[in-house]
Each structure stands twice: as C-alpha cells, then as structure tokens.
Amino acid sequence: MEETIKWLLTGPAWIRYNVLINLLEKDRKEPQILSVYEEMRKFPLIKGVLSEVVDWEVFILKRHNDASHPIHKLSFLADIGMSHQEEEIQFALQSVRNHQSLEGPFQVLSNYPTHFGGSGKNEWTWCLCDAPTLLYILVKFGGKNDLKLVSAFNHLESLINDNGWPCAASKSLGDFRGPGKKDEPCPYANLIMLKTAALLNENVFSRSSQLGVETILDLWENSREKRPYLFKMGTNFRKLKVPFIWYDILHVLNVLSAFKDIHKDPRFLSMLDIVKLKGGQDFRFKSESIWTKWKGWEFCQKKEPSMWVTYNVLLLLKRINKLKFPSISI
C-alpha cells in the first residue's frame, strides 16, 4: 500500500492534491499543499475544463450521459477540490443560479424529443436526472446553508415513492417520462438524489434516503430480473469508470458509502468485493470503460493502471474503514 501511495504522489498535481487532502489528511492551508493547489489550477487539462464550464447558458443537454456537458465538468471540478473562488467557477455557478424554476429546482437548457413527451425545442427546464446534480454542484461549492438550495432539494425529495424516486420532471414538460413504466423507480435519479442528500444531510439517514438506498440495493440483489428504465447492473455496470457521470458500480459504491448504516449490508459488500478483486495485490486499478470525450486524461485509457481510478477505490475503502494508510513523508 505504501508503494501505491508513493506512486499516486508522482502523478499530476490534481491527483496529488486529492491524495494529500483526502487520503493522507493533510491540512489544505499548509504552504506545501497550497503550492500543489496552485500547480493543479494551472494544469493544462484543468484550465481546459475551467474554460468549458463558462458555456453553461449555451450548451444544450440532449442526453443525460453526455460526458462533455458542463454539468459533468462542474461536478468533476467540485469533486477534485477546486475552489469556488476561481473566476470561471463563479461565473458558471451564477449562470446556474440564474435559472431556478418556480417549483424550486434549478434548470438546464434542454431539448427533449417529442416521442418522449417533450417539445422537441430548446428550453430551460429540469428533470430528476439532472436537477439533483446541479444541487450537488452548488452545495459542494459552498452553498450548503443557502435556503434556496434547501427549498429546491425539499421539492425533489418530496417526489419519492415507496420504491424510491421515479422518473419525474418539471410541469413544463407535460407528460414527459423516460423509457420505463410509470410505477418503476429511476435508478439514476435515486443515485444522484442520494449523492446530494448525503451532502445536505450529513450524518442523517433520513427516511427518503433509506428508501433510495434500499431501492439501489434491491436492484443489485435482483439485477437479473429488474432493469427499470433500461438501467442494467450487468457486465457494463461492473466496469470501473471515471469521472462519475452515469450509473456504474464505482459511482454507486461511492454514493452508498456515505451512509454508514449500510456498510455491513451483504448486498453492499458483495458489490464492493467485485471492485476489490480488480486491483490485485498492489491495489492499482485500471479504467475498464472510458468516456472518449475526456481524451488526454490519464484515466482515459485501459492499458495501464489509472491513478484516478485507484485513488477513488482507495478513498472508498478508507471511508468504510476497510483500509488504513501509512504515514508518508512528502
């Protein structure tokens, strides 16, 4: 393990920064850590993403798993610890805040096809498979105590059924619904609702979160029979993939691990075992599937172990107390 940590610390600044802060628990205000942050913000690929998120008000969402959309770029910047004080991030966050619906949730410039019940036109609206991610971004960038965000989340939370969150959307979309049955839960909506709930309600396992967690664990336990809204938990689901954009095993485990009450649940542990076996004795993990629109990033290849995939697996294991990290001089 010590060799793997040392290996991660030879990586680009944005990986080193996260290893130092989140695995080795260094103080982000230390001069050495501040220096790594400055190196991270000047990293060419990071600068590229920062320049892309300012396109928030002109980039149209046509597919929720469009890896090039600013919603996923902003989420990634939040996950790697970029400061909300960066000029480009401030601009993007204000752009998001400029489009809050009367119902409460924040909106995305979208185009929903007529055959799904949409208008086929570009319009500012929200769906339960994008609105929670916007809240996640705003909260992650320091908006946890903002009453407008709490109000938006409360509206989304209220949409839950006894079997989790369904496919739901703004009233402006009329009869829109994804490719599933009306009474089925939407696995992805449940995932990102839980992701946001864990941030807003830290250390609180609410009734709605319990339902959402149980929904995902039940879908895993019955993955051969249950595939709501075409979300399968089969071969592709089990491939390690970053950044966290869609519905896959590492993203699901990352979210579920925030809820300590289920760390010993056999369904959660069986999912975890699948991931652990992929790393071998040196705990180095490869990307098994990639987002081609992230070409150039170290995780966007499948031949060699990925530092970012490895980091995320180690962070997961640390969070559920399955791994201790050595004291390493830097």
PDB file of N, CA and C in Angstrom, residues 276-319:
ATOM      1  N   LYS A 276     -12.913  -4.759  -5.407  1.00  0.00           N
ATOM      2  CA  LYS A 276     -11.635  -5.054  -4.744  1.00  0.00           C
ATOM      3  C   LYS A 276     -10.824  -6.085  -5.518  1.00  0.00           C
ATOM      4  N   LEU A 277     -11.501  -7.059  -6.097  1.00  0.00           N
ATOM      5  CA  LEU A 277     -10.809  -8.122  -6.828  1.00  0.00           C
ATOM      6  C   LEU A 277     -10.151  -7.626  -8.112  1.00  0.00           C
ATOM      7  N   LYS A 278     -10.542  -6.463  -8.571  1.00  0.00           N
ATOM      8  CA  LYS A 278      -9.995  -5.932  -9.817  1.00  0.00           C
ATOM      9  C   LYS A 278      -8.612  -5.309  -9.642  1.00  0.00           C
ATOM     10  N   GLY A 279      -8.191  -5.082  -8.387  1.00  0.00           N
ATOM     11  CA  GLY A 279      -6.956  -4.348  -8.154  1.00  0.00           C
ATOM     12  C   GLY A 279      -5.718  -5.187  -7.952  1.00  0.00           C
ATOM     13  N   GLY A 280      -5.886  -6.446  -7.589  1.00  0.00           N
ATOM     14  CA  GLY A 280      -4.723  -7.280  -7.329  1.00  0.00           C
ATOM     15  C   GLY A 280      -4.042  -6.910  -6.018  1.00  0.00           C
ATOM     16  N   GLN A 281      -2.880  -7.473  -5.778  1.00  0.00           N
ATOM     17  CA  GLN A 281      -2.192  -7.277  -4.505  1.00  0.00           C
ATOM     18  C   GLN A 281      -1.622  -5.869  -4.350  1.00  0.00           C
ATOM     19  N   ASP A 282      -1.369  -5.192  -5.448  1.00  0.00           N
ATOM     20  CA  ASP A 282      -0.770  -3.850  -5.346  1.00  0.00           C
ATOM     21  C   ASP A 282      -1.807  -2.731  -5.260  1.00  0.00           C
ATOM     22  N   PHE A 283      -3.104  -3.087  -5.274  1.00  0.00           N
ATOM     23  CA  PHE A 283      -4.175  -2.097  -5.159  1.00  0.00           C
ATOM     24  C   PHE A 283      -4.061  -0.997  -6.219  1.00  0.00           C
ATOM     25  N   ARG A 284      -3.758  -1.392  -7.430  1.00  0.00           N
ATOM     26  CA  ARG A 284      -3.756  -0.455  -8.545  1.00  0.00           C
ATOM     27  C   ARG A 284      -4.824  -0.898  -9.531  1.00  0.00           C
ATOM     28  N   PHE A 285      -5.681   0.028  -9.913  1.00  0.00           N
ATOM     29  CA  PHE A 285      -6.874  -0.312 -10.681  1.00  0.00           C
ATOM     30  C   PHE A 285      -6.857   0.370 -12.048  1.00  0.00           C
ATOM     31  N   LYS A 286      -7.353  -0.351 -13.047  1.00  0.00           N
ATOM     32  CA  LYS A 286      -7.429   0.183 -14.406  1.00  0.00           C
ATOM     33  C   LYS A 286      -8.835   0.714 -14.705  1.00  0.00           C
ATOM     34  N   SER A 287      -8.895   1.669 -15.617  1.00  0.00           N
ATOM     35  CA  SER A 287     -10.180   2.024 -16.219  1.00  0.00           C
ATOM     36  C   SER A 287     -10.602   0.857 -17.106  1.00  0.00           C
ATOM     37  N   GLU A 288     -11.815   0.388 -16.929  1.00  0.00           N
ATOM     38  CA  GLU A 288     -12.320  -0.709 -17.758  1.00  0.00           C
ATOM     39  C   GLU A 288     -13.295  -0.210 -18.823  1.00  0.00           C
ATOM     40  N   SER A 289     -13.685   1.036 -18.680  1.00  0.00           N
ATOM     41  CA  SER A 289     -14.527   1.704 -19.656  1.00  0.00           C
ATOM     42  C   SER A 289     -14.164   3.184 -19.583  1.00  0.00           C
ATOM     43  N   ILE A 290     -14.258   3.889 -20.699  1.00  0.00           N
ATOM     44  CA  ILE A 290     -13.819   5.280 -20.708  1.00  0.00           C
ATOM     45  C   ILE A 290     -14.836   6.195 -21.377  1.00  0.00           C
ATOM     46  N   TRP A 291     -14.792   7.449 -20.984  1.00  0.00           N
ATOM     47  CA  TRP A 291     -15.559   8.493 -21.651  1.00  0.00           C
ATOM     48  C   TRP A 291     -14.650   9.086 -22.716  1.00  0.00           C
ATOM     49  N   THR A 292     -14.898   8.808 -23.971  1.00  0.00           N
ATOM     50  CA  THR A 292     -13.980   9.216 -25.032  1.00  0.00           C
ATOM     51  C   THR A 292     -13.851  10.731 -25.154  1.00  0.00           C
ATOM     52  N   LYS A 293     -14.849  11.461 -24.675  1.00  0.00           N
ATOM     53  CA  LYS A 293     -14.779  12.925 -24.742  1.00  0.00           C
ATOM     54  C   LYS A 293     -13.830  13.513 -23.698  1.00  0.00           C
ATOM     55  N   TRP A 294     -13.231  12.654 -22.878  1.00  0.00           N
ATOM     56  CA  TRP A 294     -12.224  13.097 -21.915  1.00  0.00           C
ATOM     57  C   TRP A 294     -10.833  12.649 -22.375  1.00  0.00           C
ATOM     58  N   LYS A 295     -10.665  12.542 -23.666  1.00  0.00           N
ATOM     59  CA  LYS A 295      -9.388  12.110 -24.235  1.00  0.00           C
ATOM     60  C   LYS A 295      -8.251  13.011 -23.741  1.00  0.00           C
ATOM     61  N   GLY A 296      -7.139  12.379 -23.382  1.00  0.00           N
ATOM     62  CA  GLY A 296      -5.984  13.112 -22.897  1.00  0.00           C
ATOM     63  C   GLY A 296      -5.772  12.992 -21.407  1.00  0.00           C
ATOM     64  N   TRP A 297      -6.840  12.668 -20.663  1.00  0.00           N
ATOM     65  CA  TRP A 297      -6.732  12.471 -19.218  1.00  0.00           C
ATOM     66  C   TRP A 297      -6.133  11.091 -18.942  1.00  0.00           C
ATOM     67  N   GLU A 298      -5.429  10.976 -17.835  1.00  0.00           N
ATOM     68  CA  GLU A 298      -4.728   9.712 -17.567  1.00  0.00           C
ATOM     69  C   GLU A 298      -5.681   8.538 -17.384  1.00  0.00           C
ATOM     70  N   PHE A 299      -6.911   8.796 -17.006  1.00  0.00           N
ATOM     71  CA  PHE A 299      -7.881   7.721 -16.813  1.00  0.00           C
ATOM     72  C   PHE A 299      -8.575   7.322 -18.109  1.00  0.00           C
ATOM     73  N   CYS A 300      -8.309   8.059 -19.194  1.00  0.00           N
ATOM     74  CA  CYS A 300      -8.985   7.775 -20.455  1.00  0.00           C
ATOM     75  C   CYS A 300      -8.167   6.812 -21.315  1.00  0.00           C
ATOM     76  N   GLN A 301      -7.779   5.701 -20.714  1.00  0.00           N
ATOM     77  CA  GLN A 301      -7.079   4.608 -21.388  1.00  0.00           C
ATOM     78  C   GLN A 301      -7.265   3.358 -20.529  1.00  0.00           C
ATOM     79  N   LYS A 302      -7.161   2.196 -21.154  1.00  0.00           N
ATOM     80  CA  LYS A 302      -7.457   0.952 -20.439  1.00  0.00           C
ATOM     81  C   LYS A 302      -6.266   0.000 -20.345  1.00  0.00           C
ATOM     82  N   LYS A 303      -5.093   0.436 -20.811  1.00  0.00           N
ATOM     83  CA  LYS A 303      -3.939  -0.457 -20.821  1.00  0.00           C
ATOM     84  C   LYS A 303      -3.193  -0.486 -19.493  1.00  0.00           C
ATOM     85  N   GLU A 304      -3.008   0.682 -18.897  1.00  0.00           N
ATOM     86  CA  GLU A 304      -2.228   0.792 -17.667  1.00  0.00           C
ATOM     87  C   GLU A 304      -3.129   1.178 -16.499  1.00  0.00           C
ATOM     88  N   PRO A 305      -2.708   0.855 -15.261  1.00  0.00           N
ATOM     89  CA  PRO A 305      -3.492   1.296 -14.110  1.00  0.00           C
ATOM     90  C   PRO A 305      -3.694   2.807 -14.128  1.00  0.00           C
ATOM     91  N   SER A 306      -4.862   3.226 -13.708  1.00  0.00           N
ATOM     92  CA  SER A 306      -5.191   4.645 -13.655  1.00  0.00           C
ATOM     93  C   SER A 306      -5.037   5.161 -12.227  1.00  0.00           C
ATOM     94  N   MET A 307      -4.332   6.256 -12.081  1.00  0.00           N
ATOM     95  CA  MET A 307      -4.170   6.856 -10.760  1.00  0.00           C
ATOM     96  C   MET A 307      -5.497   7.358 -10.205  1.00  0.00           C
ATOM     97  N   TRP A 308      -6.330   7.931 -11.078  1.00  0.00           N
ATOM     98  CA  TRP A 308      -7.591   8.488 -10.586  1.00  0.00           C
ATOM     99  C   TRP A 308      -8.590   7.391 -10.218  1.00  0.00           C
ATOM    100  N   VAL A 309      -8.632   6.319 -10.976  1.00  0.00           N
ATOM    101  CA  VAL A 309      -9.476   5.184 -10.597  1.00  0.00           C
ATOM    102  C   VAL A 309      -8.969   4.603  -9.284  1.00  0.00           C
ATOM    103  N   THR A 310      -7.655   4.405  -9.181  1.00  0.00           N
ATOM    104  CA  THR A 310      -7.065   3.849  -7.959  1.00  0.00           C
ATOM    105  C   THR A 310      -7.374   4.731  -6.763  1.00  0.00           C
ATOM    106  N   TYR A 311      -7.184   6.015  -6.910  1.00  0.00           N
ATOM    107  CA  TYR A 311      -7.480   6.957  -5.813  1.00  0.00           C
ATOM    108  C   TYR A 311      -8.926   6.804  -5.343  1.00  0.00           C
ATOM    109  N   ASN A 312      -9.864   6.737  -6.277  1.00  0.00           N
ATOM    110  CA  ASN A 312     -11.277   6.663  -5.907  1.00  0.00           C
ATOM    111  C   ASN A 312     -11.619   5.352  -5.211  1.00  0.00           C
ATOM    112  N   VAL A 313     -10.988   4.270  -5.611  1.00  0.00           N
ATOM    113  CA  VAL A 313     -11.211   2.999  -4.910  1.00  0.00           C
ATOM    114  C   VAL A 313     -10.630   3.076  -3.500  1.00  0.00           C
ATOM    115  N   LEU A 314      -9.434   3.623  -3.365  1.00  0.00           N
ATOM    116  CA  LEU A 314      -8.811   3.740  -2.039  1.00  0.00           C
ATOM    117  C   LEU A 314      -9.616   4.662  -1.134  1.00  0.00           C
ATOM    118  N   LEU A 315     -10.129   5.742  -1.679  1.00  0.00           N
ATOM    119  CA  LEU A 315     -10.959   6.648  -0.888  1.00  0.00           C
ATOM    120  C   LEU A 315     -12.225   5.944  -0.405  1.00  0.00           C
ATOM    121  N   LEU A 316     -12.808   5.143  -1.269  1.00  0.00           N
ATOM    122  CA  LEU A 316     -13.983   4.356  -0.908  1.00  0.00           C
ATOM    123  C   LEU A 316     -13.669   3.413   0.250  1.00  0.00           C
ATOM    124  N   LEU A 317     -12.554   2.689   0.142  1.00  0.00           N
ATOM    125  CA  LEU A 317     -12.182   1.739   1.189  1.00  0.00           C
ATOM    126  C   LEU A 317     -11.836   2.447   2.497  1.00  0.00           C
ATOM    127  N   LYS A 318     -11.236   3.606   2.403  1.00  0.00           N
ATOM    128  CA  LYS A 318     -10.929   4.399   3.597  1.00  0.00           C
ATOM    129  C   LYS A 318     -12.212   4.847   4.282  1.00  0.00           C
ATOM    130  N   ARG A 319     -13.185   5.263   3.483  1.00  0.00           N
ATOM    131  CA  ARG A 319     -14.436   5.783   4.027  1.00  0.00           C
ATOM    132  C   ARG A 319     -15.198   4.727   4.825  1.00  0.00           C
TER     133      ARG A 319
END
